[in-house]
Short mmCIF file of C-alpha atoms and ligand atoms in Angstrom, two decimals:
data_model
loop_
_atom_site.label_atom_id
_atom_site.label_comp_id
_atom_site.label_asym_id
_atom_site.label_seq_id
_atom_site.Cartn_x
_atom_site.Cartn_y
_atom_site.Cartn_z
CA UNK F 238 -4.16 -0.06 -24.88
CA UNK F 239 -7.41 -0.79 -23.08
CA UNK F 240 -9.34 -3.83 -24.33
CA UNK F 241 -12.59 -2.81 -26.03
CA UNK F 242 -14.61 -4.80 -23.48
CA UNK F 243 -13.33 -2.42 -20.79
CA UNK F 244 -13.54 0.86 -22.72
CA UNK F 245 -17.05 1.79 -21.59
CA UNK F 246 -16.18 1.08 -17.97
CA UNK F 247 -13.10 3.30 -18.23
CA UNK F 248 -15.11 6.11 -19.85
CA UNK F 249 -17.51 5.86 -16.95
CA UNK F 250 -14.63 6.16 -14.47
CA UNK F 251 -13.51 9.37 -16.23
CA UNK F 252 -17.04 10.77 -16.19
CA UNK F 253 -17.70 9.94 -12.54
CA UNK F 254 -14.34 11.24 -11.26
CA UNK F 255 -13.61 14.49 -13.10
CA UNK F 256 -10.39 16.38 -12.39
CA UNK F 257 -8.56 13.43 -10.82
CA UNK F 258 -5.81 12.58 -13.33
CA UNK F 259 -3.76 10.41 -10.93
CA UNK F 260 -6.79 8.23 -10.24
CA UNK F 261 -7.48 7.90 -13.98
CA UNK F 262 -3.83 6.97 -14.51
CA UNK F 263 -3.90 4.25 -11.84
CA UNK F 264 -7.15 2.73 -13.18
CA UNK F 265 -5.92 2.86 -16.76
CA UNK F 266 -2.70 1.07 -15.87
CA UNK F 267 -4.65 -1.80 -14.31
CA UNK F 268 -7.17 -1.94 -17.18
CA UNK F 269 -4.36 -2.15 -19.73
CA UNK F 270 -3.36 -5.45 -18.10
CA UNK F 271 -6.83 -6.97 -17.84
CA UNK F 272 -7.90 -7.52 -21.46
CA UNK F 273 -6.29 -10.94 -21.59
CA UNK F 274 -7.93 -12.04 -18.30
CA UNK F 275 -11.45 -11.01 -19.21
CA UNK F 276 -11.09 -12.76 -22.59
CA UNK F 277 -9.93 -15.98 -20.97
CA UNK F 278 -12.19 -15.76 -17.91
CA UNK F 279 -15.42 -13.91 -18.73
CA UNK F 280 -16.69 -14.87 -15.24
CA UNK F 281 -14.54 -12.02 -13.89
CA UNK F 282 -16.82 -9.49 -15.57
CA UNK F 283 -19.95 -10.87 -13.85
CA UNK F 284 -22.05 -8.88 -11.40
CA UNK F 285 -20.40 -5.58 -12.36
CA UNK F 286 -17.30 -6.64 -10.51
CA UNK F 287 -14.95 -4.37 -12.48
CA UNK F 288 -17.27 -1.36 -12.13
CA UNK F 289 -17.50 -2.03 -8.38
CA UNK F 290 -13.72 -2.32 -8.15
CA UNK F 291 -13.45 1.26 -9.47
CA UNK F 292 -15.95 2.72 -7.02
CA UNK F 293 -14.79 3.20 -3.40
CA UNK F 294 -17.00 1.56 -0.80
CA UNK F 295 -16.92 4.76 1.25
CA UNK F 296 -15.29 8.22 0.98
CA UNK F 297 -15.02 10.54 3.94
CA UNK F 298 -14.02 14.22 3.75
CA UNK F 299 -13.91 16.38 6.87
CA UNK F 300 -12.73 19.68 8.36
CA UNK F 301 -9.60 19.67 10.51
CA UNK F 302 -9.24 22.94 12.50
CA UNK F 303 -6.19 23.54 14.70
CA UNK F 304 -4.22 26.31 16.45
CA UNK F 305 -0.59 27.07 15.62
CA UNK F 306 1.92 28.12 18.31
CA UNK F 307 0.99 31.80 17.83
CA UNK F 308 -2.68 31.06 18.42
CA UNK F 309 -3.68 31.47 14.77
CA UNK F 310 -6.44 29.21 13.47
CA UNK F 311 -5.78 26.93 10.50
CA UNK F 312 -8.31 24.84 8.60
CA UNK F 313 -7.18 21.76 6.72
CA UNK F 314 -9.13 19.06 4.93
CA UNK F 315 -9.01 15.44 6.05
CA UNK F 316 -9.74 12.42 3.84
CA UNK F 317 -10.25 8.71 4.18
CA UNK F 318 -11.14 6.67 1.12
CA UNK F 319 -12.17 3.13 2.06
CA UNK F 320 -11.82 1.50 -1.31
CA UNK F 321 -12.35 -2.20 -0.98
CA UNK F 322 -12.84 -4.60 1.93
CA UNK F 323 -13.37 -7.89 0.08
CA UNK F 324 -10.17 -9.43 1.46
CA UNK F 325 -10.08 -7.90 4.93
CA UNK F 326 -10.51 -4.68 6.90
CA UNK F 327 -9.60 -1.52 4.99
CA UNK F 328 -5.85 -0.93 5.30
CA UNK F 329 -3.54 1.81 4.09
CA UNK F 330 -1.53 4.82 5.11
CA UNK F 331 -2.21 8.49 5.82
CA UNK F 332 -0.38 11.15 3.82
CA UNK F 333 0.20 14.70 5.10
CA UNK F 334 1.35 16.91 2.23
CA UNK F 335 0.04 20.22 0.85
CA UNK F 336 -0.62 18.60 -2.54
CA UNK F 337 -3.13 16.08 -1.11
CA UNK F 338 -6.67 16.26 -2.54
CA UNK F 339 -9.39 13.67 -3.09
CA UNK F 340 -7.80 12.45 -6.35
CA UNK F 341 -4.49 11.69 -4.63
CA UNK F 342 -6.15 9.69 -1.90
CA UNK F 343 -8.38 7.85 -4.38
CA UNK F 344 -5.47 6.79 -6.59
CA UNK F 345 -3.48 5.63 -3.59
CA UNK F 346 -6.44 3.70 -2.15
CA UNK F 347 -7.09 2.02 -5.50
CA UNK F 348 -3.41 0.99 -5.77
CA UNK F 349 -3.46 -0.16 -2.15
CA UNK F 350 -6.34 -2.57 -2.84
CA UNK F 351 -4.25 -4.41 -5.43
CA UNK F 352 -1.00 -4.16 -3.46
CA UNK F 353 -2.60 -5.60 -0.35
CA UNK F 354 -4.03 -8.48 -2.38
CA UNK F 355 -0.52 -9.25 -3.62
CA UNK F 356 0.73 -9.69 -0.05
CA UNK F 357 -1.72 -12.61 0.23
CA UNK F 358 -2.68 -11.36 3.69
CA UNK F 359 -6.21 -10.58 4.90
CA UNK F 360 -6.28 -6.82 4.26
CA UNK F 361 -8.52 -4.63 2.11
CA UNK F 362 -7.46 -1.30 0.59
CA UNK F 363 -7.76 2.29 1.83
CA UNK F 364 -5.83 5.54 2.04
CA UNK F 365 -6.24 8.83 3.83
CA UNK F 366 -4.52 12.02 4.71
CA UNK F 367 -4.68 15.76 4.63
CA UNK F 368 -3.39 18.83 2.82
CA UNK F 369 -1.64 19.77 6.09
CA UNK F 370 2.04 20.68 5.55
CA UNK F 371 4.15 19.42 8.47
CA UNK F 372 7.31 21.18 7.23
CA UNK F 373 8.55 23.76 9.71
CA UNK F 374 5.83 22.92 12.25
CA UNK F 375 6.74 22.32 15.90
CA UNK F 376 6.03 19.00 17.62
CA UNK F 377 3.16 20.65 19.48
CA UNK F 378 1.60 21.95 16.28
CA UNK F 379 1.85 18.51 14.71
CA UNK F 380 0.31 17.01 17.87
CA UNK F 381 -2.62 19.44 17.86
CA UNK F 382 -3.21 18.76 14.18
CA UNK F 383 -3.12 14.95 14.69
CA UNK F 384 -5.53 15.23 17.63
CA UNK F 385 -7.96 17.31 15.60
CA UNK F 386 -7.78 14.87 12.68
CA UNK F 387 -8.40 11.89 14.98
CA UNK F 388 -11.36 13.65 16.63
CA UNK F 389 -13.24 12.90 13.40
CA UNK F 390 -11.35 9.88 12.06
CA UNK F 391 -11.79 7.72 15.15
CA UNK F 392 -15.45 6.98 14.40
CA UNK F 393 -14.55 5.45 11.02
CA UNK F 394 -11.65 3.18 12.01
CA UNK F 395 -11.06 0.11 14.18
CA UNK F 396 -9.08 -3.12 14.16
CA UNK F 397 -11.90 -4.95 12.29
CA UNK F 398 -12.96 -1.94 10.21
CA UNK F 399 -10.12 0.20 8.91
CA UNK F 400 -6.48 0.33 10.01
CA UNK F 401 -4.46 3.41 9.00
CA UNK F 402 -0.64 3.72 9.05
CA UNK F 403 1.99 6.15 7.77
CA UNK F 404 2.87 7.49 4.32
CA UNK F 405 4.49 10.75 3.18
CA UNK F 406 4.67 13.15 6.14
CA UNK F 407 3.37 10.55 8.62
CA UNK F 408 5.88 8.49 10.60
CA UNK F 409 6.35 7.25 14.15
CA UNK F 410 5.81 10.68 15.75
CA UNK F 411 2.44 11.24 14.06
CA UNK F 412 1.24 7.66 14.65
CA UNK F 413 2.02 8.20 18.35
CA UNK F 414 -0.10 11.34 18.59
CA UNK F 415 -2.90 9.72 16.57
CA UNK F 416 -2.92 6.57 18.71
CA UNK F 417 -2.79 8.55 21.96
CA UNK F 418 -5.85 10.54 20.97
CA UNK F 419 -7.75 7.47 19.69
CA UNK F 420 -7.10 5.77 23.04
CA UNK F 421 -8.30 8.81 24.94
CA UNK F 422 -11.51 9.27 22.97
CA UNK F 423 -12.50 5.61 22.89
CA UNK F 424 -11.12 4.50 26.26
CA UNK F 425 -9.70 1.42 24.51
CA UNK F 426 -6.09 0.28 24.17
CA UNK F 427 -6.91 -1.10 20.75
CA UNK F 428 -3.39 -1.73 19.44
CA UNK F 429 -4.57 -3.11 16.11
CA UNK F 430 -6.28 0.12 15.05
CA UNK F 431 -3.08 1.71 13.71
CA UNK F 432 0.22 0.26 12.47
CA UNK F 433 3.69 1.75 12.49
CA UNK F 434 3.44 2.26 16.25
CA UNK F 435 6.53 2.72 18.43
CA UNK F 436 8.19 -0.62 19.14
CA UNK F 437 7.86 -0.02 22.91
CA UNK F 438 4.06 0.21 22.73
CA UNK F 439 2.75 -2.33 20.24
CA UNK F 440 4.68 -1.56 17.07
CA UNK F 441 6.33 -4.34 15.09
CA UNK F 442 10.09 -4.48 14.77
CA UNK F 443 11.06 -4.06 11.08
CA UNK F 444 7.92 -2.02 10.21
CA UNK F 445 10.02 1.15 9.91
CA UNK F 446 12.52 -0.60 7.63
CA UNK F 447 10.01 -2.80 5.81
CA UNK F 448 9.09 -0.83 2.69
CA UNK F 449 12.68 -0.02 1.72
CA UNK F 450 13.98 -3.47 2.69
CA UNK F 451 11.13 -5.14 0.84
CA UNK F 452 11.85 -3.16 -2.34
CA UNK F 453 15.49 -4.25 -2.14
CA UNK F 454 14.46 -7.91 -1.68
CA UNK F 455 12.15 -7.69 -4.69
CA UNK F 456 14.85 -6.02 -6.77
CA UNK F 457 17.46 -8.61 -5.80
CA UNK F 458 15.13 -11.47 -6.77
CA UNK F 459 14.18 -9.81 -10.07
CA UNK F 460 17.87 -9.42 -10.93
CA UNK F 461 18.63 -12.98 -9.79
CA UNK F 462 16.03 -14.65 -12.04
CA UNK F 463 17.42 -12.59 -14.88
CA UNK F 464 20.90 -13.94 -14.26
CA UNK F 465 22.47 -10.97 -12.51
CA UNK F 466 22.73 -9.29 -9.09
CA UNK F 467 23.07 -6.02 -7.20
CA UNK F 468 26.72 -6.69 -6.56
CA UNK F 469 28.83 -3.63 -7.35
CA UNK F 470 25.96 -1.98 -9.19
CA UNK F 471 25.77 1.80 -9.16
CA UNK F 472 22.33 2.67 -7.80
CA UNK F 473 20.25 5.79 -7.34
CA UNK F 474 17.50 6.11 -4.76
CA UNK F 475 15.33 9.22 -4.98
CA UNK F 476 13.80 10.83 -1.89
CA UNK F 477 15.40 10.74 1.55
CA UNK F 478 12.45 9.79 3.72
CA UNK F 479 11.42 6.55 5.39
CA UNK F 480 11.32 4.39 2.25
CA UNK F 481 14.48 5.84 0.69
CA UNK F 482 16.62 5.50 3.82
CA UNK F 483 15.91 1.80 4.30
CA UNK F 484 16.09 1.02 0.60
CA UNK F 485 19.59 2.53 0.66
CA UNK F 486 20.45 0.52 3.77
CA UNK F 487 19.43 -2.87 2.33
CA UNK F 488 20.76 -2.24 -1.18
CA UNK F 489 24.13 -1.34 0.38
CA UNK F 490 24.06 -4.52 2.51
CA UNK F 491 23.34 -6.49 -0.67
CA UNK F 492 26.46 -5.10 -2.36
CA UNK F 493 25.04 -2.18 -4.35
CA UNK F 494 26.58 1.30 -4.19
CA UNK F 495 23.99 4.06 -3.79
CA UNK F 496 25.53 7.30 -5.04
CA UNK F 497 22.61 9.73 -4.94
CA UNK F 498 19.42 10.65 -3.10
CA UNK F 499 17.18 13.73 -3.06
CA UNK F 500 14.49 15.81 -1.43
CA UNK F 501 12.02 18.18 -3.05
CA UNK F 502 14.65 20.96 -3.12
CA UNK F 503 17.69 19.23 -4.53
CA UNK F 504 19.97 16.27 -5.17
CA UNK F 505 22.93 14.82 -3.26
CA UNK F 506 25.64 13.09 -5.28
CA UNK F 507 28.12 11.14 -3.16
CA UNK F 508 30.37 9.03 -5.33
CA UNK F 509 31.80 6.97 -2.47
CA UNK F 510 28.29 5.88 -1.49
CA UNK F 511 25.70 7.62 0.70
CA UNK F 512 26.81 7.85 4.36
CA UNK F 513 23.77 6.26 5.96
CA UNK F 514 24.53 7.21 9.56
CA UNK F 515 24.80 10.84 8.50
CA UNK F 516 21.63 10.64 6.39
CA UNK F 517 19.68 9.18 9.33
CA UNK F 518 21.06 11.84 11.66
CA UNK F 519 20.03 14.65 9.28
CA UNK F 520 16.61 13.24 8.33
CA UNK F 521 15.39 11.19 11.30
CA UNK F 522 16.98 13.01 14.24
CA UNK F 523 17.37 16.64 13.14
CA UNK F 524 14.49 16.63 10.60
CA UNK F 525 16.77 18.90 8.52
CA UNK F 526 17.18 19.37 4.77
CA UNK F 527 19.75 17.60 2.59
CA UNK F 528 21.86 20.76 2.52
CA UNK F 529 22.88 19.73 6.06
CA UNK F 530 24.17 16.42 4.68
CA UNK F 531 26.32 18.25 2.11
CA UNK F 532 27.68 20.62 4.76
CA UNK F 533 28.78 17.69 6.93
CA UNK F 534 30.32 15.71 4.05
CA UNK F 535 32.70 17.75 1.90
CA UNK F 536 33.11 15.00 -0.73
CA UNK F 537 29.40 15.08 -1.56
CA UNK F 538 27.91 17.64 -3.89
CA UNK F 539 24.47 19.22 -3.54
CA UNK F 540 22.62 20.55 -6.52
CA UNK F 541 19.51 22.60 -6.05
CA UNK F 542 16.68 21.63 -8.43
CA UNK F 543 17.58 19.48 -11.41
CA UNK F 544 16.71 15.84 -11.96
CA UNK F 545 18.33 13.04 -9.98
CA UNK F 546 17.73 10.78 -13.02
CA UNK F 547 20.41 12.65 -15.00
CA UNK F 548 23.05 10.94 -12.84
CA UNK F 549 24.31 7.76 -14.54
CA UNK F 550 23.31 4.52 -12.79
CA UNK F 551 22.56 0.87 -13.49
CA UNK F 552 19.70 0.55 -11.02
CA UNK F 553 17.09 3.21 -10.20
CA UNK F 554 14.82 3.05 -7.15
CA UNK F 555 12.37 5.97 -7.03
CA UNK F 556 11.24 6.45 -3.41
CA UNK F 557 9.78 9.98 -3.33
CA UNK F 558 6.39 10.50 -4.97
CA UNK F 559 4.05 9.87 -7.94
CA UNK F 560 5.14 10.73 -11.48
CA UNK F 561 8.65 11.70 -10.40
CA UNK F 562 10.14 9.92 -13.47
CA UNK F 563 9.02 11.61 -16.69
CA UNK F 564 9.43 10.15 -20.19
CA UNK F 565 12.47 12.35 -20.61
CA UNK F 566 13.98 11.09 -17.34
CA UNK F 567 13.37 7.49 -18.44
CA UNK F 568 15.12 8.07 -21.78
CA UNK F 569 18.05 9.58 -19.89
CA UNK F 570 18.23 6.56 -17.57
CA UNK F 571 18.15 4.16 -20.52
CA UNK F 572 20.83 6.03 -22.45
CA UNK F 573 23.02 6.03 -19.32
CA UNK F 574 22.83 2.21 -19.13
CA UNK F 575 20.14 1.61 -16.50
CA UNK F 576 19.11 -2.08 -16.47
CA UNK F 577 16.53 -2.19 -13.66
CA UNK F 578 13.95 0.05 -11.96
CA UNK F 579 12.08 -0.84 -8.76
CA UNK F 580 9.34 1.49 -7.54
CA UNK F 581 9.67 2.14 -3.80
CA UNK F 582 7.16 4.99 -4.08
CA UNK F 583 3.58 4.66 -5.33
CA UNK F 584 3.33 5.22 -9.11
CA UNK F 585 6.61 7.20 -9.41
CA UNK F 586 7.10 6.31 -13.08
CA UNK F 587 4.81 8.19 -15.46
CA UNK F 588 2.98 6.11 -18.10
CA UNK F 589 5.44 7.37 -20.73
CA UNK F 590 8.39 6.36 -18.55
CA UNK F 591 6.96 2.85 -18.12
CA UNK F 592 6.63 2.56 -21.93
CA UNK F 593 10.23 3.72 -22.41
CA UNK F 594 11.51 1.12 -19.92
CA UNK F 595 9.45 -1.62 -21.50
CA UNK F 596 10.61 -0.83 -25.04
CA UNK F 597 14.25 -0.71 -23.89
CA UNK F 598 13.99 -4.05 -22.07
CA UNK F 599 14.69 -2.50 -18.66
CA UNK F 600 13.54 -4.77 -15.81
CA UNK F 601 10.67 -2.93 -14.15
CA UNK F 602 9.14 -3.71 -10.75
CA UNK F 603 5.86 -1.80 -10.26
CA UNK F 604 5.20 -0.20 -6.88
CA UNK F 605 2.20 -2.31 -5.97
CA UNK F 606 4.54 -5.31 -5.92
CA UNK F 607 7.94 -3.83 -5.04
CA UNK F 608 6.81 -1.61 -2.15
CA UNK F 609 4.28 -4.04 -0.64
CA UNK F 610 6.71 -5.00 2.13
CA UNK F 611 5.58 -2.00 4.20
CA UNK F 612 1.93 -2.91 4.33
CA UNK F 613 2.77 -6.62 4.62
CA UNK F 614 4.74 -5.87 7.77
CA UNK F 615 1.82 -3.76 8.97
CA UNK F 616 -0.26 -6.93 8.64
CA UNK F 617 2.42 -8.74 10.69
CA UNK F 618 2.05 -5.98 13.29
CA UNK F 619 -1.72 -6.59 13.34
CA UNK F 620 -1.03 -10.32 13.87
CA UNK F 621 1.23 -9.59 16.81
CA UNK F 622 -1.30 -7.16 18.29
CA UNK F 623 -4.15 -9.66 17.93
CA UNK F 624 -2.18 -12.36 19.74
CA UNK F 625 -0.52 -9.91 22.19
CA UNK F 626 2.81 -11.23 20.98
CA UNK F 627 6.14 -9.65 20.12
CA UNK F 628 8.46 -11.11 17.52
CA UNK F 629 12.21 -10.58 17.17
CA UNK F 630 13.75 -8.45 14.43
CA UNK F 631 15.31 -11.53 12.80
CA UNK F 632 12.06 -13.52 12.76
CA UNK F 633 10.10 -10.59 11.35
CA UNK F 634 12.65 -9.81 8.66
CA UNK F 635 12.63 -13.44 7.59
CA UNK F 636 8.84 -13.29 7.24
CA UNK F 637 9.19 -10.09 5.18
CA UNK F 638 11.79 -11.68 2.90
CA UNK F 639 9.53 -14.70 2.32
CA UNK F 640 6.54 -12.49 1.57
CA UNK F 641 8.54 -10.48 -0.98
CA UNK F 642 9.73 -13.68 -2.66
CA UNK F 643 6.11 -14.87 -2.75
CA UNK F 644 4.99 -11.62 -4.39
CA UNK F 645 7.83 -11.76 -6.89
CA UNK F 646 7.09 -15.35 -7.85
CA UNK F 647 3.34 -14.79 -8.19
CA UNK F 648 3.92 -11.81 -10.52
CA UNK F 649 6.58 -13.65 -12.50
CA UNK F 650 4.49 -16.80 -12.97
CA UNK F 651 1.27 -14.96 -13.81
CA UNK F 652 3.06 -12.92 -16.47
CA UNK F 653 4.26 -16.19 -18.03
CA UNK F 654 0.83 -17.82 -17.83
CA UNK F 655 -0.77 -14.88 -19.62
CA UNK F 656 1.81 -14.77 -22.40
CA UNK F 657 3.92 -11.80 -21.27
CA UNK F 658 7.04 -13.30 -19.66
CA UNK F 659 9.09 -10.77 -17.70
CA UNK F 660 6.24 -8.22 -17.60
CA UNK F 661 5.90 -7.59 -13.85
CA UNK F 662 3.25 -4.91 -14.42
CA UNK F 663 0.88 -7.39 -16.03
CA UNK F 664 1.88 -10.09 -13.55
CA UNK F 665 1.10 -7.86 -10.55
CA UNK F 666 -2.16 -6.45 -11.91
CA UNK F 667 -3.58 -9.80 -13.03
CA UNK F 668 -2.61 -11.64 -9.83
CA UNK F 669 -4.10 -8.96 -7.62
CA UNK F 670 -7.22 -8.54 -9.75
CA UNK F 671 -8.00 -12.26 -9.66
CA UNK F 672 -7.70 -12.35 -5.88
CA UNK F 673 -9.86 -9.29 -5.23
CA UNK F 674 -12.44 -10.02 -7.93
CA UNK F 675 -12.68 -13.66 -6.85
CA UNK F 676 -13.49 -12.63 -3.27
CA UNK F 677 -15.97 -9.97 -4.44
CA UNK F 678 -17.88 -12.49 -6.51
CA UNK F 679 -17.95 -14.95 -3.60
CA UNK F 680 -19.29 -12.28 -1.24
CA UNK F 681 -22.24 -11.41 -3.49
CA UNK F 682 -23.49 -8.03 -4.65
CA UNK F 683 -22.30 -5.69 -1.89
P1 LIG K 188 8.54 10.50 3.74
O1 LIG K 188 7.65 11.63 4.08
O2 LIG K 188 9.29 9.80 4.81
O3 LIG K 188 9.60 10.93 2.64
C1 LIG K 188 9.17 11.44 1.41
C2 LIG K 188 10.40 11.83 0.59
O4 LIG K 188 9.99 12.12 -0.74
C3 LIG K 188 11.08 13.08 1.11
O5 LIG K 188 12.45 13.02 0.78
C4 LIG K 188 10.36 14.18 0.33
O6 LIG K 188 11.13 15.37 0.18
C5 LIG K 188 10.16 13.53 -1.02
N1 LIG K 188 8.94 14.05 -1.64
C6 LIG K 188 7.69 13.94 -1.14
N2 LIG K 188 6.81 14.59 -1.94
C7 LIG K 188 7.53 15.11 -2.93
C8 LIG K 188 7.20 15.88 -4.05
N3 LIG K 188 5.92 16.24 -4.34
N4 LIG K 188 8.21 16.24 -4.89
C9 LIG K 188 9.50 15.88 -4.62
N5 LIG K 188 9.87 15.16 -3.55
C10 LIG K 188 8.90 14.77 -2.73
O7 LIG K 188 7.59 9.46 2.96
P2 LIG K 188 7.84 7.91 2.67
O8 LIG K 188 9.28 7.63 2.50
O9 LIG K 188 7.05 7.14 3.66
O10 LIG K 188 7.09 7.73 1.27
C11 LIG K 188 7.75 7.86 0.01
C12 LIG K 188 6.94 7.15 -1.07
O11 LIG K 188 6.80 5.76 -0.72
C13 LIG K 188 5.52 7.66 -1.25
O12 LIG K 188 5.17 7.52 -2.63
C14 LIG K 188 4.68 6.68 -0.43
O13 LIG K 188 3.36 6.63 -0.88
C15 LIG K 188 5.43 5.39 -0.73
N6 LIG K 188 5.23 4.30 0.22
C16 LIG K 188 5.44 4.47 1.56
C17 LIG K 188 5.30 3.41 2.42
C18 LIG K 188 5.61 3.53 3.87
O14 LIG K 188 5.56 2.49 4.55
N7 LIG K 188 5.95 4.68 4.39
C19 LIG K 188 4.84 2.08 1.93
C20 LIG K 188 4.72 2.00 0.51
C21 LIG K 188 4.90 3.08 -0.31
P3 LIG K 188 10.75 16.66 1.09
O15 LIG K 188 11.21 16.33 2.47
O16 LIG K 188 11.49 17.77 0.46
O17 LIG K 188 9.26 16.81 0.98
O1 LIG K 189 1.57 2.86 0.46
C1 LIG K 189 1.64 2.04 1.42
O2 LIG K 189 1.61 0.83 1.23
C2 LIG K 189 1.78 2.58 2.78
N1 LIG K 189 1.89 3.79 2.92
C3 LIG K 189 1.79 1.67 3.95
C4 LIG K 189 0.39 1.25 4.32
C5 LIG K 189 0.26 0.48 5.61
O3 LIG K 189 -0.90 0.30 6.00
O4 LIG K 189 1.25 0.05 6.20
#
């Protein structure tokens, strides 16, 4: 339920942003947490701060033309939504996926603003991307596309302005092509303009692993304060990309047994536990589909289509995409004995799924808290770039673990303070809102 004091503002968001259901969903989820704050602290409604929080500071949409290997011309659309810079330069990833439209980027940038505030590091919120589909494209095609995108994007970004990174469809290869072209156009080796760079040329160690590792750290802490652990737990991690792979790695190191993962075509079930070396070989080296995993591992089964959430587990870690857990999936998870869910992806649980988990008493870690380790380590990369320093893997992972504990504790304590103990959704939204709104009020009407 949205508090009546916020209803008009929400109606205005719907009216001003027609046809963007994911953005409406993300705003609604935050608003549902804020009633109690605005009642207790009316100062947070001053100066239209909530209305301003829902309106991006700047939105950029541009044409991205490129040639494929046969010389055919393709036209894609590029986006950058610079949502909020109260706490620091705009910061957030780029997503390349055919489903990307303005509403996707807006919802992700809105979420990013709150997530980045939770890290307690000096970063504002943004997101960008394109409806370009990298699947089946050669390295050269991807390079030409990245160069064309950067030919426009470069004028909007900078280490003190806006710092993009990866997301779905954008990893180390794409960041390399984007950085190379930025450097060429600007004649500046401005390391801090992009994060997720190669570790030989300015990238932070642990950035690649950080989102998945961070989600595992959050999950472990959430289980610990509730008197249990990951030890011997049967876990399911959806997706098989950057976040999924390193969530599987850390959960396995922590004693969990991950028995299934997926891509958009199908589901792998591997009762003995996912073979991580094989998964990395298939996904990171060969850029192949999960069918290649099944072919190389006779004990595993591959099912085309279907829902990964039908497989019984105690812990579920969705790491693919938004709204990948429906209400039906959530009911299936609960009836199969699931006790905890941690969102590695952004907004993977639908609103109905979140309600089902809450009613069933399932521990639920929302994405803006659980997957904040990625962007937090991006901020650590920015620190290293600014000081021309290079930290070890061990040092950086320790920093990540501390940041995740800090995020967990802030969410946990805020939920208690506002009368909803154990509600990490409320804890995350209220903590982040207070930080961003506090800074916005201090900075005046901008
Ligand atoms: P990748 O591109 O590396 O992997 C994405 C995975 O999710 C692939 O297995 C992909 O399958 C699957 N997937 C993507 N879109 C869909 C879809 N529409 N339906 C079904 N499956 C889909 O991306 P990441 O691992 O980086 O990102 C995964 C999630 O984590 C996203 O929600 C992202 O926003 C979030 N995230 C990422 C961070 C990062 O640092 N990279 C940080 C914080 C959150 P297929 O190959 O078949 O498309
Ligand atoms: O959703 C996310 O937090 C990311 N894709 C990472 C953003 C970043 O700037 O590292």
